[in-house]
Each structure stands twice: as C-alpha cells, then as structure tokens.
Short mmCIF file of C-alpha atoms in Angstrom, two decimals:
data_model
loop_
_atom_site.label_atom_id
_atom_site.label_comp_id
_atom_site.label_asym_id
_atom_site.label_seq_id
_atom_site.Cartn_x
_atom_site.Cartn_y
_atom_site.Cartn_z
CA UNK Q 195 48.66 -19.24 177.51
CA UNK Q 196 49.53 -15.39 177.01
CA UNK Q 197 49.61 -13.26 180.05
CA UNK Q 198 47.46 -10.15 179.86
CA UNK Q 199 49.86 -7.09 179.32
CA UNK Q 200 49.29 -3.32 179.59
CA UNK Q 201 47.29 -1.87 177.60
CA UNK Q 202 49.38 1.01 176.40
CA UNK Q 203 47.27 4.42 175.01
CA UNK Q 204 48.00 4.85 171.19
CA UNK Q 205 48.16 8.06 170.05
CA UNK Q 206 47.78 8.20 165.91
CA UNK Q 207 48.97 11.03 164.02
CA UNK Q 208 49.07 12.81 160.63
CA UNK Q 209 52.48 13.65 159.95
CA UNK Q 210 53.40 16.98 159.78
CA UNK Q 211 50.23 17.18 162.90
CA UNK Q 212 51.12 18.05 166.18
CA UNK Q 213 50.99 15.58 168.63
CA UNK Q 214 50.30 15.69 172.50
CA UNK Q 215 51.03 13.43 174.95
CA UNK Q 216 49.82 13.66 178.34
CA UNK Q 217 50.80 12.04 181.87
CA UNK Q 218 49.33 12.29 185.29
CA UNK Q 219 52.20 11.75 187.68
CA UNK Q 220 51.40 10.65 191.63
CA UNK Q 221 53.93 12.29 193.68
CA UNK Q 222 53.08 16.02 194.77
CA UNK Q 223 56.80 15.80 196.42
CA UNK Q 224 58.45 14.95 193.16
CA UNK Q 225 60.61 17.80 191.79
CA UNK Q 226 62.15 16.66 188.79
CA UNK Q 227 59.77 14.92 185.37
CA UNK Q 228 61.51 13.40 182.43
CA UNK Q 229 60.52 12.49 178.95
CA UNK Q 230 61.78 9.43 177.57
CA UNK Q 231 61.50 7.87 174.06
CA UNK Q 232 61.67 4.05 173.46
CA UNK Q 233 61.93 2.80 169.90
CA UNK Q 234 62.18 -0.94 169.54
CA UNK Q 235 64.71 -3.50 170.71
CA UNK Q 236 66.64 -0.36 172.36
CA UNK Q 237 66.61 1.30 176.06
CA UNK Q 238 64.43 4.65 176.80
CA UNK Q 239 66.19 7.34 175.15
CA UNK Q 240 66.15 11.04 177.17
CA UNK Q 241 64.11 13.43 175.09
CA UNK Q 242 63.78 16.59 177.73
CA UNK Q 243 63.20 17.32 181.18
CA UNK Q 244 61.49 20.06 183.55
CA UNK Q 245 61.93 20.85 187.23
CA UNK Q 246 59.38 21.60 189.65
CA UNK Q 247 60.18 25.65 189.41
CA UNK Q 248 59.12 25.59 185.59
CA UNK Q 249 55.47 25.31 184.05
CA UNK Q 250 56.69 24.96 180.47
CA UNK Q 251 60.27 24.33 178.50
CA UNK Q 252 61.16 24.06 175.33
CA UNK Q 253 63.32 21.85 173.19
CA UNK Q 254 64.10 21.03 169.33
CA UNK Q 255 60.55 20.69 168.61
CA UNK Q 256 59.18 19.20 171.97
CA UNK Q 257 57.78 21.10 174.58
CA UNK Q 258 56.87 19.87 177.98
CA UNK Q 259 54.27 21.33 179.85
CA UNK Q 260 54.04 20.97 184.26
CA UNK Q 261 51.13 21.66 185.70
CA UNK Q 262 51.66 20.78 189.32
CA UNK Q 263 48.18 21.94 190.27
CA UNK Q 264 46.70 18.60 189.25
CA UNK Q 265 49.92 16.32 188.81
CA UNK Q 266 49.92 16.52 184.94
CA UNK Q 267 52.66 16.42 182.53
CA UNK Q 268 52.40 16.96 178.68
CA UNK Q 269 54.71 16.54 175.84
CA UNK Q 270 54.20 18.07 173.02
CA UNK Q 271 55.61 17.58 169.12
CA UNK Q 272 55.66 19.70 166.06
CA UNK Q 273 55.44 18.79 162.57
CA UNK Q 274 55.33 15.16 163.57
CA UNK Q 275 57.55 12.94 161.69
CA UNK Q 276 57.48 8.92 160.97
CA UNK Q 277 60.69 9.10 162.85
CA UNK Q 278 59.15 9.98 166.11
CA UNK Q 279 56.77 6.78 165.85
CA UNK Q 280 57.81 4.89 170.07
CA UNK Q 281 56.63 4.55 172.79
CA UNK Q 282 56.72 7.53 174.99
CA UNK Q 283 57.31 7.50 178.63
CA UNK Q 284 57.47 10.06 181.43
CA UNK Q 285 59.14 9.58 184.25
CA UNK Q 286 59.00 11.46 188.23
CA UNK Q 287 61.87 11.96 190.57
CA UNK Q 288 61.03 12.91 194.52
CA UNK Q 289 62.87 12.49 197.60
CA UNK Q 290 65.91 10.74 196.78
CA UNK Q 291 67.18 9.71 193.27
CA UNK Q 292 64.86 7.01 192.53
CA UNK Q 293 63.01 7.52 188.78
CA UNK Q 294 60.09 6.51 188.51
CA UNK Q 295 58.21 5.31 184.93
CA UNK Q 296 55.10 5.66 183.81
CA UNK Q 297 53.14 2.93 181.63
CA UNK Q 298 53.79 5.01 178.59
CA UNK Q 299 52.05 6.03 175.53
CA UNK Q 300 52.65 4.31 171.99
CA UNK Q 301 52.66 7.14 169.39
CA UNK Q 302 51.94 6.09 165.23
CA UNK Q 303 52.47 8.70 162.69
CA UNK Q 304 50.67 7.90 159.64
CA UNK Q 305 52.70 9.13 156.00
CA UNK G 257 80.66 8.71 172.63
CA UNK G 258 79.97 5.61 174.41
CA UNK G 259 76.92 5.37 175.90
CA UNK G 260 76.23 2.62 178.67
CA UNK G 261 77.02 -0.49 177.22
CA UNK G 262 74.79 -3.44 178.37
CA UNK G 263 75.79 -7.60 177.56
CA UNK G 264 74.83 -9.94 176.41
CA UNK G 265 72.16 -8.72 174.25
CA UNK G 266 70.15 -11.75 174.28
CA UNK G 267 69.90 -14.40 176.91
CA UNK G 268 68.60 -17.59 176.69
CA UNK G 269 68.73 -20.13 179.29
CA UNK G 270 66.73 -23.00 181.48
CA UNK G 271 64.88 -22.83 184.71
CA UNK G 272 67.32 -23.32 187.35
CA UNK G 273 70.71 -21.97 185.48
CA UNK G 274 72.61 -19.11 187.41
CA UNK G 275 73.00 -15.86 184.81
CA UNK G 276 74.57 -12.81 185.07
CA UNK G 277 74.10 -9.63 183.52
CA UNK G 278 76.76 -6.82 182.90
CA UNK G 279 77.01 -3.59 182.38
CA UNK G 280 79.23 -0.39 181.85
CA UNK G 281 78.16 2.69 182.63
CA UNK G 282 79.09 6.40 181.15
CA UNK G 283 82.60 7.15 181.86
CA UNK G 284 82.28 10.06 185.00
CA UNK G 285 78.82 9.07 186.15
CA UNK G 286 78.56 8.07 189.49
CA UNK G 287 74.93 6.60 189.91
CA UNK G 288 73.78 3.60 188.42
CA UNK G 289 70.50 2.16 188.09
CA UNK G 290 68.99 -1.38 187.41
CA UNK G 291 65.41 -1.74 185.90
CA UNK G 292 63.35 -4.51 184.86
CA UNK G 293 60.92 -4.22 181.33
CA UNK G 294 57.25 -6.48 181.28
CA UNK G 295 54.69 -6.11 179.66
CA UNK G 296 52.57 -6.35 182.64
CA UNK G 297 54.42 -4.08 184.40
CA UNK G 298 56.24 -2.18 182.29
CA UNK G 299 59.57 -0.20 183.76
CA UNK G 300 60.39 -1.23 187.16
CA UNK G 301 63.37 -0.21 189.26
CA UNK G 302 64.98 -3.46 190.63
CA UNK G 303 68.06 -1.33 192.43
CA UNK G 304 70.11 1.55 191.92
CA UNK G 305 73.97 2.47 193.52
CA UNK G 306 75.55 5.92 194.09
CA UNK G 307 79.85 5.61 194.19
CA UNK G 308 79.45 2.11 194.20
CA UNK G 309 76.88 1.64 196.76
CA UNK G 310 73.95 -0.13 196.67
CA UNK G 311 71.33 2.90 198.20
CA UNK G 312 68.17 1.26 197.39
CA UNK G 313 67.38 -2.38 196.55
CA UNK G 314 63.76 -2.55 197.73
CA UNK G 315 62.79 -2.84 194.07
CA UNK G 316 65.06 -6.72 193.92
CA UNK G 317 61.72 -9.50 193.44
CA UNK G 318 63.21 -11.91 195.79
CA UNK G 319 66.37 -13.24 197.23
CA UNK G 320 67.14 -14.90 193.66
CA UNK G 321 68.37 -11.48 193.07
CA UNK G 322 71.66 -9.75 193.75
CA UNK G 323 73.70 -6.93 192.20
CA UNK G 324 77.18 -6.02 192.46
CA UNK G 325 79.24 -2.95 191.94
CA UNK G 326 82.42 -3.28 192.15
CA UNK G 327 84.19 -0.20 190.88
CA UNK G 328 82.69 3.09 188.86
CA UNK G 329 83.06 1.21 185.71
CA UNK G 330 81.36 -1.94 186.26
CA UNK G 331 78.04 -3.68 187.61
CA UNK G 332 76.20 -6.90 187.53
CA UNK G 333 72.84 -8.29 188.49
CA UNK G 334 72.85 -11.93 188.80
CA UNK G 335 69.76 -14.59 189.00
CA UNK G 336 70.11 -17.94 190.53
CA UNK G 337 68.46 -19.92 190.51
CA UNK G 338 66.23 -18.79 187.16
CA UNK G 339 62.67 -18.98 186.98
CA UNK G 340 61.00 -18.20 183.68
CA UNK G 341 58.90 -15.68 184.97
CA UNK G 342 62.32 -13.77 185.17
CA UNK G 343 61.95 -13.37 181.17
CA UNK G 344 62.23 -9.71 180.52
CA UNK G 345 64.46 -7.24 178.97
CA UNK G 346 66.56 -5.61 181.81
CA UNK G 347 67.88 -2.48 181.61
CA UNK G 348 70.87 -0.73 182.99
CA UNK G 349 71.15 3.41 183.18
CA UNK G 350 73.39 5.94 184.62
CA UNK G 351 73.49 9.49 185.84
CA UNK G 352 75.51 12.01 187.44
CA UNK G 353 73.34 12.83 189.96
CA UNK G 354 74.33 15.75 192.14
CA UNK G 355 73.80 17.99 189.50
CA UNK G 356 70.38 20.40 188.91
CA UNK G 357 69.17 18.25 186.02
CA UNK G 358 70.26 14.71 186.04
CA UNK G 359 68.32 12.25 183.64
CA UNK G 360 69.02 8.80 183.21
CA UNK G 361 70.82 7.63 180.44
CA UNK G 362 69.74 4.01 179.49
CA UNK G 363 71.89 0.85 177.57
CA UNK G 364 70.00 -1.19 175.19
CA UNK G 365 69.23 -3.67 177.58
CA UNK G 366 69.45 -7.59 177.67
CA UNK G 367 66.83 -9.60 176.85
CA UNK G 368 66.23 -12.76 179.09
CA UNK G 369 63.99 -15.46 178.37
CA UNK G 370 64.56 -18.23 180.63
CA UNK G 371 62.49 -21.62 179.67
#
C-alpha cells in the first residue's frame, strides 16, 4: 500500500500577488539560511541567502527576511509569476558545513 | 557553465543488485555533498567530503552504504546489497566552502527505484 508522505504547506497565489513564505529554523547556533527552489524532476536550485549579521536582503524580486529572535525565516516574492510555481525550501547551516533542509513549502500561482 | 552533473538519471534495478551512483561536481569546488529525497522525509544529508575527504557520514542509513571520492572531480555512493526501501531520488551538490557565503549547488539527481 502507499506510505504516508509529508504533508507539504501549499501556498496559492494570484499572479502578479505577492507571495510569502515562511520557515521556523531549530538551530539558534546556525549562522548561515538559504533559499532553495525545486521545480520538478530537477535538484533544489539556490534562490538567495542571508547570514546571521543581516535581518533582511534583497534579491531580483525575492527578499528574505531573519528574524533570529524567534528562529524564523521568510521569503518573500513580487509580482508572482506562473514561473515561480515549486516547491520552496529553506535550508540552516551551524557549526560545521553541514546544510540542513527544511520540509518545504509547495507554492501554486493561479493565471 | 556546467553545473554538477549527476548519472544515470534513472535507475531501475532488483532487491539485492549492487548500484552505483556518480557524480561530477563544479569545476574549483572543493566540498561535496550527498543527500537523499523521500517523501517521508524529504531532504536528508547521507554524507558530505571537503578535498576529498569524507568529514561527516553520520547521515549513511546503514552499512549498505558507502561513498567514495577519489579526486576533486569525481564521487560515488554505492548500495549493495539494494533494498527497495532505498527508492528515492539522490542528490549530489557542491560548494566552495571557505568562503563568507557558500550555498550548495545541486545536480538533477538520480532517481532509484529498486523492486
């Protein structure tokens, strides 16, 4: 029979809307959080990244948000496009180089 | 240019067969990582090597499991004997790490379903 699988979040957008993602990360001694996009049938593809020292950076229409206070990571697009539809994952790096994933949110942008 | 290049793409095989994964990382980067893709447990890290050395294999399921680097260019993970609950999509990345910002950089990954 079928296994039981994560569940992921879905997150459904207008496009042209905004869209925010958000991730609550475990390690208070990680210094370095990644965002990663996964379309399907190919491997997680870098979107942008923040160190520990930052609260907010900004990309090509992404912005990530740290907010170290309560272990929370957000990503944020503008003018959402069809072509952003993935899965969205972000990822923590502490003592050592080991990244580590989280379950990831599905994102569906609606034409 | 190339990114990391991953083969086979697909892998197909029966419960007890030996396989073997490959992979090529970026030209210059000196870390490479192996991770493992469920859907029960989504991304895990299996093992990952710095210059060719394994650092950290604590992620590897069992014994079944080994992984090789043996030069900057090239690594394998190999499973023998395979069980089908090895079926998942396995991933290889790499990095430069060293530098301030260092994210991985991921292959398309080989999909194993072993029956």
């Amino acid at each position: 029979g079928e296994s039981v699988g994560l569940h992921l979040p879905t997150l459904s957008v207008q496009e042209g809307d905004n869209s925010i993602i958000n991730c609550a990360y475990s390690n208070s001694a990680s210094d370095y959080f990644i965002w990663y996009k996964q379309e399907s049938g190919k491997g997680p593809q870098f979107i942008i990244d923040i160190r520990s020292n930052m609260d907010k950076r900004q990309g090509q229409r992404v912005t990530v948000l740290l907010n170290k206070t309560v272990k929370h990571l957000s990503l944020q697009i503008a003018a959402t496009q069809p072509g952003d539809s993935a899965v969205y994952f972000c990822a923590e790096r502490g003592g050592g180089f080991k990244t580590i994933f989280g379950a990831g949110t599905r994102l569906f942008v609606k034409a | 240019d190339a990114g990391v290049i991953q083969s086979p793409r697909h892998e197909v095989t029966e419960m007890g067969q030996e396989v073997t994964l490959r992979c090529k990382p970026i030209s210059g980067h000196n870390s490479l990582f192996w991770y493992r893709q469920t859907m029960m447990r989504g991304l895990e890290l299996l093992i990952y090597f710095n210059n060719n050395v394994p650092i950290d294999d604590s992620g590897m399921p069992e014994d079944r499991f080994s992984a090789k680097m043996p030069n900057a260019s090239f690594s394998t993970l190999k499973i023998q004997p395979s069980e089908p609950r090895d079926s998942a999509v396995y991933f290889c990345a790499s990095s430069l790490l060293g530098q301030t910002n260092s994210p991985l950089h991921f292959g398309n990954g080989t999909r194993l379903t072993v029956t």
